[in-house]
PDB file of C-alpha atoms in Angstrom:
ATOM      1  CA  UNK A  11     154.747 101.294  53.001  1.00 53.00           C
ATOM      2  CA  UNK A  12     156.018 102.716  49.671  1.00 52.00           C
ATOM      3  CA  UNK A  13     156.737  99.160  48.355  1.00 51.00           C
ATOM      4  CA  UNK A  14     153.281  98.095  49.363  1.00 60.00           C
ATOM      5  CA  UNK A  15     151.731 101.022  47.494  1.00 61.00           C
ATOM      6  CA  UNK A  16     153.828 100.207  44.387  1.00 65.00           C
ATOM      7  CA  UNK A  17     152.181  96.753  44.247  1.00 66.00           C
ATOM      8  CA  UNK A  18     148.629  98.209  44.185  1.00 67.00           C
ATOM      9  CA  UNK A  19     146.569  98.680  41.085  1.00 73.00           C
ATOM     10  CA  UNK A  20     145.457 102.064  39.894  1.00 73.00           C
ATOM     11  CA  UNK A  21     141.990 101.566  41.203  1.00 78.00           C
ATOM     12  CA  UNK A  22     143.247 100.531  44.633  1.00 75.00           C
ATOM     13  CA  UNK A  23     145.576 103.539  44.765  1.00 73.00           C
ATOM     14  CA  UNK A  24     142.607 105.836  43.999  1.00 81.00           C
ATOM     15  CA  UNK A  25     140.641 104.249  46.869  1.00 77.00           C
ATOM     16  CA  UNK A  26     143.562 104.688  49.278  1.00 74.00           C
ATOM     17  CA  UNK A  27     143.984 108.347  48.270  1.00 79.00           C
ATOM     18  CA  UNK A  28     140.211 108.991  48.585  1.00 80.00           C
ATOM     19  CA  UNK A  29     140.184 107.348  52.004  1.00 80.00           C
ATOM     20  CA  UNK A  30     143.164 109.441  53.144  1.00 82.00           C
ATOM     21  CA  UNK A  31     141.476 112.613  51.867  1.00 83.00           C
ATOM     22  CA  UNK A  32     138.306 111.768  53.857  1.00 84.00           C
ATOM     23  CA  UNK A  33     140.342 111.107  56.961  1.00 85.00           C
ATOM     24  CA  UNK A  34     142.210 114.401  56.559  1.00 88.00           C
ATOM     25  CA  UNK A  35     138.858 116.293  56.106  1.00 85.00           C
ATOM     26  CA  UNK A  36     137.482 114.571  59.195  1.00 83.00           C
ATOM     27  CA  UNK A  37     140.492 115.491  61.294  1.00 87.00           C
ATOM     28  CA  UNK A  38     140.400 119.081  60.057  1.00 86.00           C
ATOM     29  CA  UNK A  39     136.737 119.422  61.030  1.00 84.00           C
ATOM     30  CA  UNK A  40     137.397 117.897  64.430  1.00 83.00           C
ATOM     31  CA  UNK A  41     140.331 120.304  64.986  1.00 84.00           C
ATOM     32  CA  UNK A  42     138.202 123.273  63.991  1.00 83.00           C
ATOM     33  CA  UNK A  43     135.438 122.208  66.376  1.00 82.00           C
ATOM     34  CA  UNK A  44     137.870 121.820  69.278  1.00 79.00           C
ATOM     35  CA  UNK A  45     139.327 125.253  68.554  1.00 78.00           C
ATOM     36  CA  UNK A  46     135.778 126.797  68.675  1.00 78.00           C
ATOM     37  CA  UNK A  47     135.116 124.949  71.930  1.00 77.00           C
ATOM     38  CA  UNK A  48     138.392 126.149  73.465  1.00 73.00           C
ATOM     39  CA  UNK A  49     138.726 129.649  72.111  1.00 72.00           C
ATOM     40  CA  UNK A  50     135.362 130.630  70.534  1.00 65.00           C
ATOM     41  CA  UNK A  51     132.538 132.646  72.018  1.00 58.00           C
ATOM     42  CA  UNK A  52     130.149 130.766  74.333  1.00 52.00           C
ATOM     43  CA  UNK A  53     127.375 130.953  71.769  1.00 52.00           C
ATOM     44  CA  UNK A  54     129.603 129.317  69.176  1.00 50.00           C
ATOM     45  CA  UNK A  55     130.591 126.384  71.320  1.00 50.00           C
ATOM     46  CA  UNK A  56     129.175 122.911  70.853  1.00 51.00           C
ATOM     47  CA  UNK A  57     127.669 123.748  67.476  1.00 53.00           C
ATOM     48  CA  UNK A  58     127.990 120.936  64.985  1.00 55.00           C
ATOM     49  CA  UNK A  59     129.295 121.437  61.415  1.00 56.00           C
ATOM     50  CA  UNK A  60     126.575 120.409  58.896  1.00 56.00           C
ATOM     51  CA  UNK A  61     129.220 120.043  56.186  1.00 58.00           C
ATOM     52  CA  UNK A  62     131.333 117.692  58.231  1.00 56.00           C
ATOM     53  CA  UNK A  63     132.385 114.606  56.234  1.00 52.00           C
ATOM     54  CA  UNK A  64     132.017 111.299  58.076  1.00 53.00           C
ATOM     55  CA  UNK A  65     134.305 108.438  57.505  1.00 50.00           C
ATOM     56  CA  UNK A  66     132.770 105.275  56.041  1.00 49.00           C
ATOM     57  CA  UNK A  67     134.256 103.277  58.949  1.00 45.00           C
ATOM     58  CA  UNK A  68     133.962 103.538  62.750  1.00 47.00           C
ATOM     59  CA  UNK A  69     137.551 104.275  63.648  1.00 49.00           C
ATOM     60  CA  UNK A  70     138.028 107.576  65.569  1.00 53.00           C
ATOM     61  CA  UNK A  71     141.057 109.305  67.044  1.00 55.00           C
ATOM     62  CA  UNK A  72     142.107 108.051  70.456  1.00 61.00           C
ATOM     63  CA  UNK A  73     141.398 111.438  72.174  1.00 58.00           C
ATOM     64  CA  UNK A  74     137.804 111.454  70.800  1.00 55.00           C
ATOM     65  CA  UNK A  75     137.188 107.941  72.053  1.00 60.00           C
ATOM     66  CA  UNK A  76     138.573 108.827  75.500  1.00 67.00           C
ATOM     67  CA  UNK A  77     136.417 111.930  75.806  1.00 60.00           C
ATOM     68  CA  UNK A  78     133.343 109.939  74.800  1.00 60.00           C
ATOM     69  CA  UNK A  79     134.116 107.348  77.433  1.00 67.00           C
ATOM     70  CA  UNK A  80     134.443 110.088  80.121  1.00 62.00           C
ATOM     71  CA  UNK A  81     131.090 111.624  79.074  1.00 58.00           C
ATOM     72  CA  UNK A  82     129.504 108.155  79.139  1.00 60.00           C
ATOM     73  CA  UNK A  83     130.829 107.496  82.643  1.00 62.00           C
ATOM     74  CA  UNK A  84     129.431 110.825  83.884  1.00 56.00           C
ATOM     75  CA  UNK A  85     125.965 110.061  82.398  1.00 55.00           C
ATOM     76  CA  UNK A  86     125.936 106.565  83.910  1.00 59.00           C
ATOM     77  CA  UNK A  87     126.947 107.981  87.304  1.00 57.00           C
ATOM     78  CA  UNK A  88     124.101 110.480  87.223  1.00 54.00           C
ATOM     79  CA  UNK A  89     121.630 107.775  86.263  1.00 57.00           C
ATOM     80  CA  UNK A  90     122.832 105.311  88.923  1.00 60.00           C
ATOM     81  CA  UNK A  91     122.864 107.744  91.818  1.00 60.00           C
ATOM     82  CA  UNK A  92     120.692 106.287  94.567  1.00 63.00           C
ATOM     83  CA  UNK A  93     117.346 107.965  95.130  1.00 63.00           C
ATOM     84  CA  UNK A  94     116.522 108.504  98.772  1.00 61.00           C
ATOM     85  CA  UNK A  95     112.872 107.563  99.340  1.00 67.00           C
ATOM     86  CA  UNK A  96     112.703 109.499 102.586  1.00 69.00           C
ATOM     87  CA  UNK A  97     111.486 108.374 105.961  1.00 74.00           C
ATOM     88  CA  UNK A  98     109.129 105.382 106.048  1.00 81.00           C
ATOM     89  CA  UNK A  99     105.570 106.088 106.948  1.00 87.00           C
ATOM     90  CA  UNK A 100     104.262 105.002 110.322  1.00 88.00           C
ATOM     91  CA  UNK A 101     101.499 102.336 110.278  1.00 90.00           C
ATOM     92  CA  UNK A 102      98.035 103.884 110.119  1.00 91.00           C
ATOM     93  CA  UNK A 103      96.371 101.172 112.218  1.00 93.00           C
ATOM     94  CA  UNK A 104      98.200 102.064 115.419  1.00 92.00           C
ATOM     95  CA  UNK A 105      96.497 104.151 118.099  1.00 93.00           C
ATOM     96  CA  UNK A 106      97.742 107.700 118.450  1.00 95.00           C
ATOM     97  CA  UNK A 107      98.571 109.484 121.694  1.00 94.00           C
ATOM     98  CA  UNK A 108      98.624 113.241 121.144  1.00 95.00           C
ATOM     99  CA  UNK A 109     100.784 115.564 123.256  1.00 94.00           C
ATOM    100  CA  UNK A 110      99.950 119.239 122.741  1.00 94.00           C
ATOM    101  CA  UNK A 111     102.769 121.668 123.514  1.00 94.00           C
ATOM    102  CA  UNK A 112     102.179 125.423 123.657  1.00 93.00           C
ATOM    103  CA  UNK A 113     104.799 128.104 123.954  1.00 93.00           C
ATOM    104  CA  UNK A 114     105.679 129.226 127.442  1.00 93.00           C
ATOM    105  CA  UNK A 115     104.726 132.653 128.653  1.00 92.00           C
ATOM    106  CA  UNK A 116     101.648 134.868 128.268  1.00 92.00           C
ATOM    107  CA  UNK A 117      99.792 134.007 125.077  1.00 90.00           C
ATOM    108  CA  UNK A 118      96.705 136.160 125.696  1.00 92.00           C
ATOM    109  CA  UNK A 119      97.839 138.783 123.193  1.00 92.00           C
ATOM    110  CA  UNK A 120      98.830 136.254 120.570  1.00 93.00           C
ATOM    111  CA  UNK A 121      96.902 134.270 117.928  1.00 94.00           C
ATOM    112  CA  UNK A 122      97.649 130.721 116.922  1.00 93.00           C
ATOM    113  CA  UNK A 123      98.610 130.702 113.217  1.00 94.00           C
ATOM    114  CA  UNK A 124      99.406 127.029 112.739  1.00 94.00           C
ATOM    115  CA  UNK A 125     101.138 124.036 114.192  1.00 93.00           C
ATOM    116  CA  UNK A 126     103.969 121.676 113.461  1.00 94.00           C
ATOM    117  CA  UNK A 127     103.501 117.952 113.916  1.00 92.00           C
ATOM    118  CA  UNK A 128     106.297 115.496 114.808  1.00 92.00           C
ATOM    119  CA  UNK A 129     105.625 111.778 115.085  1.00 92.00           C
ATOM    120  CA  UNK A 130     107.622 108.982 116.693  1.00 91.00           C
ATOM    121  CA  UNK A 131     107.022 105.300 117.086  1.00 91.00           C
ATOM    122  CA  UNK A 132     106.730 104.350 120.739  1.00 92.00           C
ATOM    123  CA  UNK A 133     106.269 101.124 122.639  1.00 88.00           C
ATOM    124  CA  UNK A 134     104.924 100.202 126.099  1.00 85.00           C
ATOM    125  CA  UNK A 135     106.438  97.190 127.849  1.00 81.00           C
ATOM    126  CA  UNK A 136     104.100  94.240 128.426  1.00 83.00           C
ATOM    127  CA  UNK A 137     101.502  95.326 130.960  1.00 89.00           C
ATOM    128  CA  UNK A 138     100.695  92.812 133.621  1.00 93.00           C
ATOM    129  CA  UNK A 139      97.537  93.142 135.719  1.00 94.00           C
ATOM    130  CA  UNK A 140      95.345  91.066 137.940  1.00 95.00           C
ATOM    131  CA  UNK A 141      91.915  90.072 136.638  1.00 94.00           C
ATOM    132  CA  UNK A 142      89.693  89.635 139.680  1.00 96.00           C
ATOM    133  CA  UNK A 143      86.391  87.771 139.326  1.00 94.00           C
ATOM    134  CA  UNK A 144      83.909  88.858 141.989  1.00 96.00           C
ATOM    135  CA  UNK A 145      80.894  86.542 142.118  1.00 94.00           C
ATOM    136  CA  UNK A 146      78.084  87.642 144.297  1.00 94.00           C
ATOM    137  CA  UNK A 147      76.073  85.054 146.189  1.00 93.00           C
ATOM    138  CA  UNK A 148      72.401  85.380 146.760  1.00 94.00           C
ATOM    139  CA  UNK A 149      70.361  83.495 149.299  1.00 93.00           C
ATOM    140  CA  UNK A 150      66.644  82.950 149.094  1.00 91.00           C
ATOM    141  CA  UNK A 151      64.751  84.945 151.674  1.00 91.00           C
ATOM    142  CA  UNK A 152      62.759  81.832 152.584  1.00 90.00           C
ATOM    143  CA  UNK A 153      66.000  79.980 153.226  1.00 86.00           C
ATOM    144  CA  UNK A 154      65.616  77.706 150.222  1.00 88.00           C
ATOM    145  CA  UNK A 155      69.244  77.588 149.028  1.00 91.00           C
ATOM    146  CA  UNK A 156      71.975  79.908 147.725  1.00 92.00           C
ATOM    147  CA  UNK A 157      72.644  81.068 144.166  1.00 94.00           C
ATOM    148  CA  UNK A 158      76.045  82.102 142.728  1.00 92.00           C
ATOM    149  CA  UNK A 159      77.260  82.726 139.155  1.00 92.00           C
ATOM    150  CA  UNK A 160      79.710  80.287 137.631  1.00 92.00           C
ATOM    151  CA  UNK A 161      83.190  81.249 136.568  1.00 91.00           C
ATOM    152  CA  UNK A 162      83.944  81.710 132.866  1.00 92.00           C
ATOM    153  CA  UNK A 163      85.745  78.830 131.183  1.00 92.00           C
ATOM    154  CA  UNK A 164      89.436  78.945 131.948  1.00 93.00           C
ATOM    155  CA  UNK A 165      92.470  77.461 130.220  1.00 93.00           C
ATOM    156  CA  UNK A 166      93.912  75.991 133.450  1.00 94.00           C
ATOM    157  CA  UNK A 167      91.231  75.216 135.986  1.00 91.00           C
ATOM    158  CA  UNK A 168      92.107  76.739 139.406  1.00 89.00           C
ATOM    159  CA  UNK A 169      95.324  78.062 137.810  1.00 92.00           C
ATOM    160  CA  UNK A 170      96.847  81.488 138.168  1.00 94.00           C
ATOM    161  CA  UNK A 171      97.583  82.407 134.503  1.00 95.00           C
ATOM    162  CA  UNK A 172      95.001  83.885 132.251  1.00 95.00           C
ATOM    163  CA  UNK A 173      94.474  83.110 128.595  1.00 94.00           C
ATOM    164  CA  UNK A 174      96.349  86.257 127.448  1.00 94.00           C
ATOM    165  CA  UNK A 175      99.387  85.437 129.566  1.00 96.00           C
ATOM    166  CA  UNK A 176      99.558  81.843 128.304  1.00 96.00           C
ATOM    167  CA  UNK A 177      99.216  83.037 124.696  1.00 95.00           C
ATOM    168  CA  UNK A 178     102.104  85.403 125.251  1.00 96.00           C
ATOM    169  CA  UNK A 179     104.351  82.707 126.762  1.00 96.00           C
ATOM    170  CA  UNK A 180     103.622  80.249 123.841  1.00 97.00           C
ATOM    171  CA  UNK A 181     104.105  82.881 121.188  1.00 96.00           C
ATOM    172  CA  UNK A 182     107.431  84.062 122.671  1.00 96.00           C
ATOM    173  CA  UNK A 183     108.700  80.473 123.005  1.00 97.00           C
ATOM    174  CA  UNK A 184     107.626  78.932 119.667  1.00 96.00           C
ATOM    175  CA  UNK A 185     107.367  81.935 117.361  1.00 96.00           C
ATOM    176  CA  UNK A 186     110.064  84.284 118.742  1.00 96.00           C
ATOM    177  CA  UNK A 187     112.325  81.428 119.987  1.00 96.00           C
ATOM    178  CA  UNK A 188     112.530  82.954 123.453  1.00 96.00           C
ATOM    179  CA  UNK A 189     113.347  80.249 126.016  1.00 97.00           C
ATOM    180  CA  UNK A 190     111.282  79.999 129.184  1.00 97.00           C
ATOM    181  CA  UNK A 191     114.209  80.956 131.453  1.00 97.00           C
ATOM    182  CA  UNK A 192     114.506  84.277 129.608  1.00 97.00           C
ATOM    183  CA  UNK A 193     110.796  84.872 129.964  1.00 96.00           C
ATOM    184  CA  UNK A 194     111.209  84.234 133.679  1.00 96.00           C
ATOM    185  CA  UNK A 195     113.837  86.991 133.693  1.00 96.00           C
ATOM    186  CA  UNK A 196     111.350  89.274 131.975  1.00 94.00           C
ATOM    187  CA  UNK A 197     108.776  88.604 134.652  1.00 94.00           C
ATOM    188  CA  UNK A 198     111.400  89.304 137.366  1.00 95.00           C
ATOM    189  CA  UNK A 199     112.119  92.728 135.884  1.00 93.00           C
ATOM    190  CA  UNK A 200     108.465  93.513 136.458  1.00 91.00           C
ATOM    191  CA  UNK A 201     108.869  92.270 140.107  1.00 93.00           C
ATOM    192  CA  UNK A 202     106.815  89.163 139.313  1.00 94.00           C
ATOM    193  CA  UNK A 203     108.560  86.079 140.766  1.00 95.00           C
ATOM    194  CA  UNK A 204     107.479  82.839 139.146  1.00 95.00           C
ATOM    195  CA  UNK A 205     109.440  79.596 139.591  1.00 95.00           C
ATOM    196  CA  UNK A 206     110.721  77.922 136.394  1.00 95.00           C
ATOM    197  CA  UNK A 207     108.862  74.722 137.189  1.00 96.00           C
ATOM    198  CA  UNK A 208     105.585  76.717 137.377  1.00 96.00           C
ATOM    199  CA  UNK A 209     106.136  78.313 133.960  1.00 96.00           C
ATOM    200  CA  UNK A 210     107.019  74.927 132.460  1.00 97.00           C
ATOM    201  CA  UNK A 211     103.837  73.473 133.953  1.00 97.00           C
ATOM    202  CA  UNK A 212     101.750  76.283 132.489  1.00 97.00           C
ATOM    203  CA  UNK A 213     103.294  75.690 129.078  1.00 97.00           C
ATOM    204  CA  UNK A 214     102.607  71.935 129.183  1.00 97.00           C
ATOM    205  CA  UNK A 215      98.954  72.369 130.181  1.00 97.00           C
ATOM    206  CA  UNK A 216      98.413  75.097 127.534  1.00 96.00           C
ATOM    207  CA  UNK A 217      99.826  72.779 124.857  1.00 96.00           C
ATOM    208  CA  UNK A 218      97.512  69.976 126.034  1.00 96.00           C
ATOM    209  CA  UNK A 219      94.549  72.358 125.467  1.00 95.00           C
ATOM    210  CA  UNK A 220      95.783  72.976 121.915  1.00 95.00           C
ATOM    211  CA  UNK A 221      96.156  69.255 121.067  1.00 95.00           C
ATOM    212  CA  UNK A 222      92.622  68.813 119.685  1.00 95.00           C
ATOM    213  CA  UNK A 223      93.109  71.849 117.388  1.00 94.00           C
ATOM    214  CA  UNK A 224      96.456  70.389 116.169  1.00 93.00           C
ATOM    215  CA  UNK A 225      94.822  67.046 115.428  1.00 94.00           C
ATOM    216  CA  UNK A 226      92.027  68.706 113.503  1.00 94.00           C
ATOM    217  CA  UNK A 227      94.525  70.750 111.411  1.00 92.00           C
ATOM    218  CA  UNK A 228      96.439  67.561 110.570  1.00 91.00           C
ATOM    219  CA  UNK A 229      93.235  65.803 109.536  1.00 91.00           C
ATOM    220  CA  UNK A 230      92.100  68.690 107.339  1.00 91.00           C
ATOM    221  CA  UNK A 231      95.509  68.819 105.713  1.00 90.00           C
ATOM    222  CA  UNK A 232      95.510  65.118 104.873  1.00 89.00           C
ATOM    223  CA  UNK A 233      91.894  64.965 103.609  1.00 90.00           C
ATOM    224  CA  UNK A 234      92.470  67.955 101.309  1.00 86.00           C
ATOM    225  CA  UNK A 235      95.340  66.245  99.556  1.00 79.00           C
ATOM    226  CA  UNK A 236      98.160  68.550 100.673  1.00 72.00           C
ATOM    227  CA  UNK A 237     100.199  65.582 101.922  1.00 70.00           C
TER     228      UNK A 237
END
């Protein structure tokens, strides 16, 4: 190092000395600040020195760099902490079944001052029922014929399944990928015994009813240039 300094010019030596002086001043100010932080009164801590001399370059002592990295990690940790959004709101379009619960015992000498509400999402299993069409027959008093109302249009003529049941079967099979044999098991749990061949026949006839709608959708798609 001494031989290297001997080869420097006077101006370069002045620059080196000046730089060393600035570095010494910087380290002294840092040391004084750390002493105040460690041993000074609480009101004196963390107060910057307005007369502190800054180096013209970015190099800092290793301890200072390490402390800054630790502070940076703490700040980033605080910023990145997950924010819990709380419980999701229940859909507003669902019907509500209210269950009122009052305290047990004699409430005649008490006054209601409020209430607490707790909500939970519930589900009823598929409800099967029998739709019975009762058509009354009328006969003319003069014996001139009998009159009876006609049945509403049905998906499967003279068949057992209603439109709602067929819609459920098709939706479960083609939208929810639930095979027919599993749907048969669902019916059995409700004590409704339906042979597999019968369910397959219902499905086939229901799809035949939907064939014209499918053809129309294909025609509209082609004519509008989507394909």
